[in-house]
C-alpha positions as a printed Julia matrix, in Angstrom:
115×3 Matrix{Float64}:
 -73.56   -81.81  -6.27
 -71.02   -83.14  -3.86
 -69.38   -86.37  -5.03
 -67.37   -88.82  -2.97
 -65.59   -91.84  -4.54
 -64.15   -94.59  -2.42
 -61.46   -96.93  -3.56
 -59.02   -99.44  -2.15
 -61.16  -102.23  -1.0
 -60.58  -105.89  -1.65
 -59.78  -109.29  -0.19
 -57.2   -109.57   2.6
 -56.29  -112.24   5.05
 -56.7   -111.8    8.75
 -53.9   -109.72  10.19
 -53.38  -107.91   6.82
 -53.66  -104.31   5.89
 -55.59  -102.18   3.42
 -55.72   -98.42   2.73
 -58.93   -96.96   1.63
 -59.17   -93.7   -0.21
 -61.99   -91.18  -0.51
 -61.91   -88.51  -3.18
 -64.12   -85.53  -2.43
 -65.26   -83.33  -5.3
 -65.11   -80.16  -3.27
 -62.64   -78.58  -0.83
 -62.74   -80.8    2.22
 -62.62   -77.67   4.46
 -66.13   -76.87   3.18
 -67.39   -79.66   5.52
 -67.5    -79.99   9.26
 -65.98   -83.5    9.01
 -65.21   -86.37   6.68
 -66.19   -89.77   8.01
 -65.93   -93.38   7.35
 -68.74   -95.74   7.97
 -69.18   -99.48   7.33
 -72.04  -101.84   6.81
 -71.57  -105.58   7.42
 -73.91  -108.06   5.83
 -77.27  -107.99   7.46
 -76.36  -105.16   9.82
 -76.82  -101.47  10.06
 -74.36   -98.87   8.87
 -71.98   -98.01  11.76
 -69.5    -95.26  12.37
 -65.86   -96.1   11.97
 -63.74   -92.89  12.03
 -63.86   -89.2   11.4
 -61.62   -86.23  10.91
 -62.99   -82.83  11.45
 -61.97   -79.45   9.94
 -59.52   -78.83  12.75
 -57.85   -82.23  12.25
 -59.29   -83.92  15.31
 -59.84   -87.64  14.81
 -62.28   -89.99  16.38
 -62.74   -93.79  16.16
 -65.12   -96.35  17.22
 -63.71   -98.56  19.98
 -63.33  -101.79  17.91
 -60.92  -100.12  15.59
 -58.91   -97.94  17.88
 -55.2    -98.72  17.61
 -55.72  -100.56  14.28
 -57.22   -97.97  11.94
 -55.89   -94.46  11.15
 -57.8    -91.72   9.38
 -55.89   -89.03   7.57
 -56.25   -86.48   4.79
 -54.45   -84.78   2.01
 -55.82   -81.25   1.92
 -54.36   -80.33  -1.43
 -55.84   -83.31  -3.12
 -59.16   -83.29  -1.29
 -58.45   -86.86  -0.23
 -59.26   -88.71   3.04
 -57.68   -92.07   3.8
 -58.37   -94.93   6.15
 -55.38   -97.1    6.84
 -56.5   -100.37   8.31
 -54.05  -102.69  10.06
 -54.37  -106.01  11.82
 -57.62  -106.64  10.01
 -60.07  -109.1   11.52
 -62.88  -111.27  10.1
 -65.36  -108.89  11.68
 -64.0   -105.95   9.72
 -65.62  -107.39   6.64
 -68.07  -104.76   5.34
 -68.77  -102.17   2.72
 -66.98   -99.06   3.78
 -68.58   -95.68   2.96
 -67.08   -92.19   3.02
 -69.3    -89.39   4.0
 -68.97   -85.58   4.2
 -70.87   -83.79   6.99
 -71.98   -80.16   6.81
 -74.31   -79.07   9.72
 -76.81   -81.93   9.88
 -76.47   -83.04   6.25
 -74.42   -86.04   5.07
 -73.21   -86.74   1.56
 -72.27   -90.3    0.78
 -70.13   -92.26  -1.53
 -71.2    -95.58  -3.05
 -68.87   -97.69  -0.96
 -65.93  -100.09  -1.35
 -66.07  -103.59  -0.26
 -63.5   -105.0    2.24
 -63.51  -108.74   2.72
 -61.28  -110.26   5.44
 -61.06  -113.94   4.93
 -58.53  -116.8    5.14
């Protein structure tokens, strides 16, 4: 059973930074991509960023230039560096591993941006 565990969430002021981590229980190259999604209160879960097996990254427009996804292959870790955080970035952030059409999900980590 694939397990993903997110960490690094917390309370941060607008303009601040946080780095989220996702620990994957298997070799991350077993998956087509590792992704970050987020779900704000009362809203649907939305795509944030992804990194595929070849290392290509993709971001949703609202976070481009502020967020960076990266990975540590040896540790089976994927990270999301979030800078210049805004109030609207407040959400539960989920890590997911995609293989073909199947997604595996972590339980999420809460990011609260507030002054």
